[in-house]
Short mmCIF file of C-alpha atoms and ligand atoms in Angstrom, two decimals:
data_model
loop_
_atom_site.label_atom_id
_atom_site.label_comp_id
_atom_site.label_asym_id
_atom_site.label_seq_id
_atom_site.Cartn_x
_atom_site.Cartn_y
_atom_site.Cartn_z
CA ASN A 1 2.86 -99.16 0.78
CA VAL A 2 6.12 -97.52 0.77
CA SER A 3 5.57 -95.21 -2.25
CA MET A 4 2.66 -93.54 -0.45
CA GLN A 5 4.51 -92.12 2.59
CA HIS A 6 5.37 -88.63 2.60
CA VAL A 7 7.25 -86.57 5.14
CA GLN A 8 6.42 -82.78 6.14
CA CYS A 9 8.76 -80.12 7.32
CA ARG A 10 7.95 -76.83 8.87
CA VAL A 11 10.12 -74.17 7.31
CA CYS A 12 9.54 -70.61 8.46
CA CYS A 13 8.19 -68.40 6.14
CA CYS A 14 10.22 -65.48 7.47
CA LEU A 15 13.11 -66.99 6.35
CA HIS A 16 14.85 -65.63 3.70
CA ILE A 17 14.28 -66.85 0.08
CA SER A 18 18.28 -67.72 -0.09
CA GLN A 19 17.76 -69.33 3.24
CA GLN A 20 14.82 -71.07 2.47
CA GLU A 21 16.65 -72.76 -0.72
CA ALA A 22 19.72 -73.64 0.92
CA ILE A 23 17.38 -75.70 3.94
CA LEU A 24 15.65 -77.38 0.90
CA GLU A 25 18.78 -78.33 -1.02
CA ASP A 26 19.84 -79.84 2.03
CA LEU A 27 16.64 -82.01 2.48
CA ARG A 28 16.91 -83.16 -1.36
CA THR A 29 20.42 -83.85 -0.62
CA ASP A 30 19.58 -85.74 2.68
CA ILE A 31 16.18 -87.45 2.51
CA PRO A 32 17.02 -90.01 -0.29
CA VAL A 33 20.24 -90.74 1.98
CA HIS A 34 18.17 -91.63 4.98
CA PHE A 35 14.85 -92.74 3.93
CA ASN A 36 13.73 -95.67 1.19
CA PHE A 37 10.58 -94.34 -0.27
CA LEU A 38 9.89 -92.65 -3.79
CA PHE A 39 11.39 -89.43 -3.63
CA SER A 40 11.68 -86.73 -6.12
CA ASP A 41 13.38 -82.98 -5.92
CA SER A 42 9.86 -81.59 -6.35
CA HIS A 43 8.49 -82.96 -3.26
CA VAL A 44 10.19 -80.11 -1.09
CA GLU A 45 8.79 -77.08 -1.32
CA VAL A 46 8.00 -74.31 1.19
CA ILE A 47 4.16 -73.64 0.85
CA SER A 48 1.95 -70.31 1.30
CA GLY A 49 0.00 -69.52 4.68
CA LYS A 50 -3.22 -70.01 2.39
CA LEU A 51 -2.45 -73.28 1.51
CA GLU A 52 -1.30 -74.02 4.99
CA GLY A 53 -4.74 -72.66 5.94
CA ILE A 54 -6.51 -74.79 3.48
CA TYR A 55 -4.79 -78.02 4.62
CA ALA A 56 -5.63 -77.23 8.17
CA TRP A 57 -9.23 -77.00 7.18
CA ILE A 58 -9.65 -80.37 5.25
CA GLY A 59 -7.51 -82.14 7.97
CA ILE A 60 -9.94 -81.22 10.42
CA ASN A 61 -13.09 -81.57 8.74
CA PHE A 62 -12.03 -84.74 7.35
CA VAL A 63 -11.28 -85.86 11.14
CA LEU A 64 -15.06 -84.46 12.06
CA GLY A 65 -16.26 -86.68 9.02
CA LYS A 66 -17.55 -83.71 7.27
CA PHE A 67 -16.85 -85.31 3.94
CA GLN A 68 -18.76 -88.44 4.26
CA HIS A 69 -22.17 -88.42 2.23
CA ALA A 70 -24.23 -90.95 4.32
CA HIS A 71 -25.85 -88.28 7.49
CA ASN A 72 -28.13 -89.02 10.32
CA ASP A 73 -31.09 -86.27 10.41
CA GLY A 74 -29.31 -84.93 13.14
CA ASP A 75 -26.49 -83.83 11.22
CA ALA A 76 -26.36 -80.05 10.30
CA VAL A 77 -26.50 -79.69 6.44
CA VAL A 78 -25.70 -76.26 4.36
CA GLU A 79 -27.18 -75.31 0.83
CA VAL A 80 -24.29 -74.71 -1.16
CA ASN A 81 -24.01 -73.23 -4.93
CA VAL A 82 -20.89 -75.93 -6.20
CA PRO A 83 -18.36 -73.20 -7.38
CA GLY A 84 -17.90 -73.63 -11.38
CA SER A 85 -20.93 -75.67 -11.92
CA ASP A 86 -23.89 -74.37 -14.04
CA GLN A 87 -26.79 -76.10 -11.98
CA GLN A 88 -29.00 -73.79 -10.76
CA ALA A 89 -30.59 -76.39 -8.27
CA ALA A 90 -28.29 -75.48 -4.62
CA LEU A 91 -27.04 -78.73 -3.54
CA VAL A 92 -27.60 -80.01 0.03
CA ARG A 93 -24.46 -81.83 2.03
CA LYS A 94 -23.03 -81.86 5.29
CA ARG A 95 -21.89 -78.55 6.77
CA THR A 96 -18.25 -78.20 7.41
CA ALA A 97 -16.43 -76.66 10.60
CA GLY A 98 -14.50 -73.11 10.24
CA VAL A 99 -11.37 -72.77 11.72
CA LEU A 100 -9.93 -70.09 14.20
CA ASP A 101 -6.24 -70.39 14.86
CA MET A 102 -4.08 -67.92 17.02
CA GLY A 103 -0.45 -68.49 17.24
CA GLY A 104 2.33 -66.28 18.94
CA VAL A 105 2.92 -64.35 15.66
CA SER A 106 -0.20 -64.90 13.47
CA THR A 107 -3.88 -65.73 13.32
CA GLN A 108 -5.92 -67.43 10.66
CA ILE A 109 -9.23 -67.90 9.70
CA ALA A 110 -10.61 -70.50 7.37
CA PHE A 111 -14.06 -71.48 6.39
CA GLU A 112 -16.48 -72.58 3.83
CA VAL A 113 -18.50 -70.14 1.86
CA PRO A 114 -21.21 -71.87 0.65
CA LYS A 115 -22.85 -69.51 -1.59
CA SER A 116 -21.13 -67.45 -4.52
CA VAL A 117 -19.98 -63.84 -3.08
CA SER A 118 -20.89 -60.29 -4.57
CA PHE A 119 -18.13 -57.99 -4.23
CA ALA A 120 -18.31 -53.74 -2.74
CA SER A 121 -15.96 -52.50 -5.35
CA PRO A 122 -13.22 -53.88 -8.02
CA GLN A 123 -10.31 -53.69 -6.04
CA GLN A 124 -12.06 -55.94 -2.89
CA GLU A 125 -12.79 -58.91 -6.11
CA GLU A 126 -9.38 -58.62 -6.62
CA VAL A 127 -8.19 -58.87 -3.09
CA ALA A 128 -10.80 -61.47 -2.66
CA LYS A 129 -9.18 -63.85 -5.27
CA ASN A 130 -6.24 -64.57 -3.30
CA LEU A 131 -8.16 -65.27 -0.29
CA LEU A 132 -10.82 -68.03 -2.00
CA ALA A 133 -9.88 -71.13 -2.91
CA GLU A 134 -11.89 -73.43 -4.74
CA PHE A 135 -11.00 -77.39 -4.90
CA ASN A 136 -12.56 -80.70 -5.52
CA LEU A 137 -12.23 -83.69 -3.25
CA GLY A 138 -14.12 -85.79 -5.03
CA CYS A 139 -12.39 -88.83 -6.77
CA ASP A 140 -12.42 -87.50 -9.43
CA ALA A 141 -12.25 -84.03 -11.71
CA HIS A 142 -15.96 -84.52 -12.83
CA GLN A 143 -17.80 -85.26 -9.73
CA THR A 144 -18.81 -81.80 -8.22
CA ASP A 145 -20.52 -83.35 -4.53
CA HIS A 146 -17.44 -82.54 -2.91
CA VAL A 147 -16.19 -79.14 -4.93
CA TYR A 148 -15.53 -76.44 -1.62
CA ARG A 149 -14.94 -72.91 -1.76
CA VAL A 150 -12.89 -72.05 0.88
CA TYR A 151 -12.18 -68.35 2.62
CA VAL A 152 -8.79 -68.46 4.45
CA SER A 153 -7.07 -65.41 5.67
CA THR A 154 -3.70 -65.04 7.54
CA PHE A 155 -2.97 -62.13 9.69
CA LEU A 156 0.91 -61.56 10.51
CA GLY A 157 1.60 -59.62 13.53
CA PHE A 158 -1.84 -60.78 14.76
CA GLY A 159 -0.62 -63.38 17.40
CA GLY A 160 -0.46 -63.18 20.96
CA ASN A 161 3.07 -62.53 21.42
CA ALA A 162 3.22 -60.32 18.56
CA ALA A 163 -0.06 -58.12 19.54
CA ARG A 164 1.74 -57.70 22.91
CA GLN A 165 4.84 -56.73 21.31
CA THR A 166 3.05 -54.20 19.00
CA TYR A 167 1.31 -52.94 21.86
CA GLU A 168 4.20 -52.62 23.92
CA GLU A 169 5.88 -50.12 21.22
CA SER A 170 3.37 -48.41 21.15
CA LEU A 171 3.46 -47.35 24.55
CA ILE A 172 6.83 -46.59 24.69
CA LYS A 173 6.40 -44.06 21.59
CA ASN A 174 3.67 -42.61 23.40
CA THR A 175 4.63 -42.26 26.46
CA THR A 176 8.30 -41.21 25.52
CA MET A 177 6.78 -38.18 23.54
CA GLN A 178 4.49 -37.25 25.78
CA ASN A 179 6.89 -36.83 28.35
CA LYS A 180 9.10 -34.65 25.82
CA LEU A 181 6.28 -32.27 25.50
CA LEU A 182 4.76 -31.99 28.69
CA GLY A 183 7.98 -32.22 30.38
CA GLN A 184 6.68 -35.57 32.61
CA HIS A 185 8.55 -38.11 34.16
CA VAL A 186 6.24 -41.44 33.56
CA GLY A 187 7.64 -44.60 33.08
CA GLU A 188 11.16 -43.38 34.04
CA THR A 189 11.25 -45.18 37.67
CA GLU A 190 9.65 -47.23 39.46
CA LYS A 191 7.83 -44.80 42.12
CA THR A 192 6.35 -43.33 38.88
CA PRO A 193 5.43 -46.20 36.50
CA LEU A 194 3.16 -45.86 33.31
CA LEU A 195 -0.26 -47.70 34.12
CA ASP A 196 -1.08 -50.57 31.85
CA PRO A 197 -4.55 -51.76 32.27
CA CYS A 198 -3.86 -55.28 30.19
CA LEU A 199 -1.68 -56.65 33.02
CA PRO A 200 -3.12 -57.95 36.40
CA THR A 201 -3.52 -55.92 39.36
CA ASP A 202 -0.19 -54.69 40.66
CA LEU A 203 1.97 -56.60 38.48
CA GLN A 204 5.68 -54.69 38.13
CA ASP A 205 7.24 -54.69 34.89
CA GLN A 206 9.87 -53.24 32.72
CA ILE A 207 9.35 -52.90 28.78
CA GLY A 208 11.33 -51.80 26.08
CA THR A 209 15.16 -52.20 25.44
CA SER A 210 17.96 -51.12 28.07
CA GLU A 211 18.41 -47.64 25.89
CA GLN A 212 14.43 -47.13 26.00
CA LYS A 213 12.98 -48.39 29.49
CA LEU A 214 9.50 -48.16 30.52
CA HIS A 215 8.55 -49.18 34.25
CA VAL A 216 5.13 -50.40 33.94
CA LEU A 217 2.44 -51.15 36.73
CA GLY A 218 -0.75 -53.36 35.66
CA THR A 219 -4.19 -52.17 36.90
CA GLY A 220 -6.03 -55.10 35.99
CA ASP A 221 -8.78 -53.86 34.14
CA PHE A 222 -10.43 -56.04 31.27
CA ASP A 223 -12.62 -53.44 29.81
CA GLN A 224 -10.22 -50.50 29.23
CA CYS A 225 -7.64 -52.87 28.06
CA ARG A 226 -10.13 -54.15 25.68
CA LEU A 227 -10.61 -50.39 24.17
CA ARG A 228 -7.12 -49.48 24.47
CA LEU A 229 -6.58 -52.66 21.65
CA GLN A 230 -9.33 -51.76 19.37
CA PRO A 231 -7.10 -49.41 17.55
CA PHE A 232 -4.83 -52.39 16.66
CA LEU A 233 -7.01 -54.11 15.07
CA ASN A 234 -6.89 -51.85 12.19
CA ARG A 235 -10.53 -51.98 11.07
CA THR A 236 -11.76 -49.62 8.12
CA ASN A 237 -15.40 -48.83 7.63
CA GLU A 238 -15.69 -51.23 4.49
CA PRO A 239 -18.49 -53.37 4.44
CA GLN A 240 -17.27 -57.61 4.43
CA THR A 241 -13.65 -56.60 6.05
CA SER A 242 -12.10 -57.95 8.86
CA LEU A 243 -8.77 -57.03 10.41
CA ASN A 244 -6.59 -54.25 8.73
CA GLY A 245 -9.46 -54.14 6.53
CA ILE A 246 -9.05 -57.29 4.70
CA PHE A 247 -12.00 -58.74 2.91
CA GLN A 248 -14.13 -60.95 4.63
CA PRO A 249 -17.46 -62.82 3.20
CA ALA A 250 -20.14 -63.04 5.25
CA ILE A 251 -20.73 -65.59 7.97
CA ASP A 252 -23.99 -67.20 8.47
CA TYR A 253 -23.78 -66.94 12.53
CA ASN A 254 -27.18 -68.91 12.92
CA ASN A 255 -25.78 -72.18 10.79
CA SER A 256 -22.10 -72.48 11.16
CA GLN A 257 -19.81 -74.02 13.26
CA PHE A 258 -15.95 -73.03 14.72
CA PHE A 259 -12.97 -74.32 15.90
CA GLY A 260 -10.96 -72.27 18.30
CA PHE A 261 -7.27 -73.50 18.32
CA SER A 262 -3.66 -72.75 19.97
CA GLU A 263 -4.30 -69.25 21.55
CA PHE A 264 -8.22 -69.52 21.36
CA TYR A 265 -7.60 -72.92 23.41
CA TYR A 266 -5.07 -71.63 26.08
CA CYS A 267 -6.93 -68.42 26.85
CA THR A 268 -10.02 -69.82 27.84
CA GLU A 269 -8.36 -73.09 29.30
CA ASP A 270 -5.15 -72.76 30.84
CA VAL A 271 -6.26 -70.12 33.24
CA LEU A 272 -9.49 -70.04 33.11
CA ARG A 273 -10.58 -73.67 32.94
CA MET A 274 -13.69 -72.85 30.40
CA GLY A 275 -11.82 -74.45 27.32
CA GLY A 276 -14.44 -75.98 24.97
CA ASP A 277 -18.40 -74.38 24.19
CA TYR A 278 -17.30 -70.96 24.25
CA ASN A 279 -19.68 -68.48 25.68
CA ALA A 280 -18.86 -64.79 25.35
CA SER A 281 -20.45 -63.45 28.20
CA LYS A 282 -18.93 -66.13 30.63
CA TYR A 283 -15.38 -65.85 29.17
CA ALA A 284 -15.31 -61.76 29.94
CA GLN A 285 -16.61 -62.24 33.27
CA ALA A 286 -14.27 -64.67 34.05
CA ALA A 287 -11.25 -62.62 32.20
CA LYS A 288 -12.23 -59.61 34.01
CA SER A 289 -12.18 -61.11 37.55
CA TYR A 290 -9.14 -62.59 36.39
CA CYS A 291 -7.44 -59.47 35.31
CA ALA A 292 -8.71 -57.47 38.57
CA THR A 293 -6.60 -60.00 40.68
CA GLN A 294 -3.80 -59.45 42.71
CA TRP A 295 -0.31 -60.54 41.31
CA LYS A 296 0.26 -61.45 44.37
CA THR A 297 -2.65 -63.75 44.52
CA LEU A 298 -2.10 -65.30 41.53
CA ARG A 299 0.79 -66.17 42.30
CA GLU A 300 0.37 -67.62 45.31
CA ARG A 301 -2.69 -69.81 43.21
CA PHE A 302 0.38 -70.49 40.83
CA ASP A 303 2.58 -72.19 43.29
CA SER A 304 -0.29 -74.08 44.79
CA GLY A 305 -1.02 -75.78 41.36
CA LEU A 306 -4.28 -73.97 40.44
CA TYR A 307 -3.93 -73.91 37.05
CA ALA A 308 -3.26 -76.35 34.34
CA SER A 309 -0.12 -77.98 34.00
CA HIS A 310 0.53 -76.15 30.11
CA ALA A 311 0.52 -72.58 32.16
CA ASP A 312 3.70 -71.14 33.14
CA LEU A 313 4.91 -67.67 34.36
CA HIS A 314 4.50 -66.03 31.07
CA ARG A 315 0.80 -67.05 30.72
CA LEU A 316 0.01 -65.75 34.20
CA GLN A 317 1.60 -62.46 33.38
CA TYR A 318 0.09 -62.17 29.72
CA GLN A 319 -3.19 -63.69 30.44
CA CYS A 320 -4.89 -60.63 30.68
CA PHE A 321 -3.67 -59.06 27.97
CA LYS A 322 -4.15 -61.93 25.83
CA SER A 323 -7.65 -63.05 26.66
CA ALA A 324 -8.76 -59.53 25.93
CA TRP A 325 -7.12 -59.74 22.84
CA MET A 326 -8.18 -62.65 21.93
CA TYR A 327 -12.07 -61.47 22.75
CA GLU A 328 -11.77 -58.33 20.48
CA VAL A 329 -10.09 -59.90 17.30
CA LEU A 330 -12.96 -62.70 17.47
CA HIS A 331 -15.76 -60.03 18.16
CA SER A 332 -14.60 -56.90 16.45
CA GLY A 333 -12.27 -58.39 14.12
CA PHE A 334 -13.99 -61.26 12.86
CA SER A 335 -17.45 -60.02 13.64
CA PHE A 336 -18.75 -63.15 15.72
CA PRO A 337 -21.82 -61.83 17.81
CA PRO A 338 -21.37 -61.86 21.10
CA ASP A 339 -24.13 -64.67 21.45
CA TYR A 340 -22.74 -66.74 19.02
CA LYS A 341 -23.12 -70.27 20.00
CA ASN A 342 -20.92 -72.59 17.93
CA LEU A 343 -17.67 -72.27 18.84
CA LYS A 344 -15.56 -75.03 20.67
CA THR A 345 -11.91 -74.10 21.67
CA ALA A 346 -10.11 -77.08 21.15
CA PHE A 347 -6.65 -78.60 21.86
CA LEU A 348 -7.57 -82.00 20.26
CA VAL A 349 -10.57 -82.86 17.88
CA TYR A 350 -11.49 -86.57 19.02
CA ASP A 351 -8.57 -87.02 20.94
CA LYS A 352 -6.49 -86.60 17.62
CA GLU A 353 -3.84 -83.46 17.44
CA VAL A 354 -5.18 -82.59 14.01
CA GLN A 355 -2.60 -80.46 12.08
CA TRP A 356 -2.39 -79.37 8.35
CA THR A 357 -0.15 -82.24 7.55
CA LEU A 358 -3.34 -84.49 7.61
CA GLY A 359 -4.72 -82.31 4.90
CA ALA A 360 -1.92 -82.03 2.95
CA ILE A 361 -1.11 -85.63 2.57
CA LEU A 362 -5.29 -85.90 1.63
CA PHE A 363 -5.64 -83.11 -0.68
CA ARG A 364 -2.05 -84.63 -2.67
CA THR A 365 -3.66 -88.04 -3.12
CA ARG A 366 -7.17 -87.22 -3.50
CA PHE A 367 -7.18 -88.43 -7.01
CA LEU A 368 -4.85 -91.39 -6.13
CA PRO A 369 -7.21 -93.93 -4.62
CA LEU A 370 -5.63 -97.83 -4.99
CA ARG A 371 -7.64 -98.98 -7.58
CA ASP A 372 -6.10 -96.61 -10.26
CA ILE A 373 -2.54 -97.49 -8.76
CA GLN A 374 -2.99 -101.25 -9.38
CA GLN A 375 -4.08 -100.52 -12.72
CA GLU A 376 -1.14 -98.87 -13.71
CA SER A 377 0.73 -101.56 -12.72
CA LEU A 378 -0.85 -103.93 -14.56
CA LYS A 379 -0.38 -101.91 -17.58
CA GLY A 380 3.20 -101.83 -16.81
CA VAL A 381 3.27 -97.89 -16.75
CA HIS A 382 5.03 -97.63 -13.18
CA SER A 383 7.98 -99.32 -13.01
CA HIS A 384 8.19 -98.76 -9.18
CA TRP A 385 4.92 -100.86 -9.08
CA ARG A 386 6.49 -103.34 -11.38
CA HIS A 387 9.42 -104.04 -9.45
CA SER A 388 7.48 -104.66 -6.07
CA PHE A 389 5.59 -107.17 -8.45
CA SER A 390 8.27 -109.14 -9.34
CA PHE A 391 9.55 -109.19 -5.62
CA VAL A 392 6.22 -110.80 -4.78
CA ASN A 393 6.53 -113.06 -7.58
CA ASN A 394 10.20 -114.59 -6.50
CA HIS A 395 8.51 -115.00 -3.07
CA TYR A 396 6.10 -117.17 -4.67
CA LEU A 397 8.86 -119.32 -6.33
CA PHE A 398 10.87 -119.57 -3.09
CA LEU A 399 7.67 -121.00 -1.45
CA VAL A 400 7.04 -123.82 -4.20
CA CYS A 401 10.67 -124.67 -4.12
CA PHE A 402 10.57 -124.90 -0.02
CA PHE A 403 7.73 -127.13 0.09
CA ILE A 404 9.23 -129.46 -3.02
CA VAL A 405 12.19 -130.08 -0.83
CA LEU A 406 9.97 -130.35 2.30
CA LEU A 407 7.94 -133.25 1.16
CA SER A 408 11.07 -134.93 -0.53
CA ILE A 409 12.31 -135.28 3.04
CA ILE A 410 9.33 -136.28 4.68
CA LEU A 411 8.85 -138.79 1.76
CA TYR A 412 12.34 -140.22 2.06
CA MET A 413 12.14 -140.28 5.80
CA LEU A 414 9.33 -142.66 5.63
CA ARG A 415 10.62 -144.81 2.91
CA LEU A 416 13.78 -144.86 5.17
CA ARG A 417 11.07 -146.61 8.20
CA ARG A 418 9.51 -149.14 6.04
CA ILE A 419 13.07 -150.28 5.20
CA HIS A 420 14.28 -150.36 8.73
CA ARG A 421 10.96 -152.10 9.28
CA ARG A 422 11.96 -154.96 7.11
CA ALA A 423 15.65 -155.21 8.23
CA ALA A 424 14.36 -155.75 11.60
CA GLN A 425 12.13 -158.47 10.10
CA ARG A 426 14.83 -160.18 8.83
CA CYS A 427 17.13 -160.26 12.12
CA SER A 428 20.38 -159.31 10.37
CA PRO A 429 21.57 -156.33 13.10
CA SER A 430 25.31 -156.88 12.08
CA SER A 431 25.37 -155.35 8.52
CA VAL A 432 23.17 -152.08 7.78
CA PRO A 433 23.30 -152.06 3.76
CA TRP A 434 20.05 -149.66 3.78
CA LEU A 435 21.73 -146.77 5.21
CA GLU A 436 25.06 -146.93 2.52
CA ASP A 437 22.52 -147.53 -0.14
CA GLY A 438 20.23 -144.47 0.68
CA LEU A 439 22.92 -142.27 1.25
CA GLY A 440 25.06 -142.89 -1.68
CA SER A 441 22.32 -142.33 -3.53
CA PRO A 442 22.03 -138.38 -4.17
CA THR A 443 18.61 -138.90 -6.67
CA LEU A 444 16.73 -140.44 -4.37
CA PRO A 445 14.23 -138.51 -3.37
CA ILE A 446 13.30 -137.38 -6.56
CA ASN A 447 13.40 -140.90 -7.91
CA LEU A 448 10.54 -142.12 -5.21
C1 LIG B 1 -3.40 -51.40 8.68
O1 LIG B 1 -4.36 -51.67 7.18
C2 LIG B 1 -4.02 -50.85 6.12
C3 LIG B 1 -5.24 -50.90 4.70
O2 LIG B 1 -6.46 -51.21 5.40
C4 LIG B 1 -2.76 -51.36 5.80
O3 LIG B 1 -2.07 -50.59 4.85
C5 LIG B 1 -1.63 -51.10 7.21
O4 LIG B 1 -0.34 -51.70 7.14
C6 LIG B 1 -2.16 -51.66 8.36
N1 LIG B 1 -1.68 -51.21 9.58
C7 LIG B 1 -0.86 -52.45 10.23
C8 LIG B 1 -0.15 -51.79 11.56
O5 LIG B 1 -1.13 -53.60 9.92
C1 LIG B 2 -23.76 -68.08 28.31
O1 LIG B 2 -23.92 -68.26 29.50
C2 LIG B 2 -24.97 -67.27 30.09
C3 LIG B 2 -24.77 -66.95 31.78
O2 LIG B 2 -24.92 -68.60 32.05
C4 LIG B 2 -26.45 -67.63 29.41
O3 LIG B 2 -27.56 -66.62 30.01
C5 LIG B 2 -26.23 -67.51 28.29
O4 LIG B 2 -27.55 -67.52 27.42
C6 LIG B 2 -25.23 -68.09 28.01
N1 LIG B 2 -24.69 -67.80 26.09
C7 LIG B 2 -24.80 -68.83 25.38
C8 LIG B 2 -24.64 -67.84 23.70
O5 LIG B 2 -25.18 -69.69 25.20
#
């Protein structure tokens, strides 16, 4: 099945266009040299954040079996107005899972929008067009049972590390300004540190560059930290919006399911050990208690191996900040109510690390079932498959020849034994004429 192989590489979207092109050119040259699968230049491309989100959504829902028809009574279902179909009757099918993913740099949300959406303004409609994708995962374009309308939004700068960086930059800016205005010296020395509620209690640190350095001291106040972080969500008052005032269609919080990956998992599991089913009040309680703990104590716990092996000192140091950031993004940014029951934070789905590449393969090959490939090859349209068929035929030819030769040898041996027996009966051991006879006759096996 060589032609079905796919190679997925990840090229950072932040690279300059010319750098992207250089990498792609390199791949186009080298892949055909090192791999012998079907390859054309159009097989390498840079995909958008939106497409990556859609692929991830497809991959996860495929692994969860959400695209299957047959459902048990226990399966959650949802009523869908299939996009683009003029049927008035809504379709009832398996409810798909939404995806939340917070990396170091960006945060992404993707979920199915079962009903058609209305917009607050024409501008919002314009923005929404770029955030909603409609695609058919059925076996052919006419089947509408598997047409999905999915919302995907990526927020650059809203990942855990990027958020911390933005926060520190704003601390530096504001503190320097205030120091100038009021003639203060906050953060200039270790003795007069700037207090940061988002660092664990009594953790001393320095932030900024060598030219503009600030000494900070953690006060470990989770609630205060959350308040401080709210402006960074950059929300607006417009309805149906989330982070940065970006359009987000309503989520049915009573009938939906979400999975939280990366930072959603690390924040809940690495230190707090509550990965899996997410409970906002329990999480906030645990995060609050972590923030309030003395840094010295946290270090001791770390040294005695109390935390997950994945957790390192960086995690320990920024756990308080990140847990507050995650909480705010989830509840204030994406507007999940604090009593939301259906979020699971996860690293693996059914023991598989699901990546967008799986969704990419499923999506790219959705109209390409094997039977179509075979039909094409029978028609002789596809030279590659014809080639493989003639190769198979050669195998058969070889086997037939092999068996003819084998059969001949067996028959020859049988004949030798018969002659030998007859010769033994005649009791003439001095001469062996049959031997010379047999060897001297190259056509013997076939003449049998
Ligand atoms: C905040 O949101 C506005 C749009 O609502 C956007 O123009 C601006 O760049 C955002 N600010 C940041 C820091 O992302
Ligand atoms: C979360 O946990 C608390 C305390 O155990 C419990 O009272 C509450 O019902 C839980 N919330 C949800 C949404 O499950």
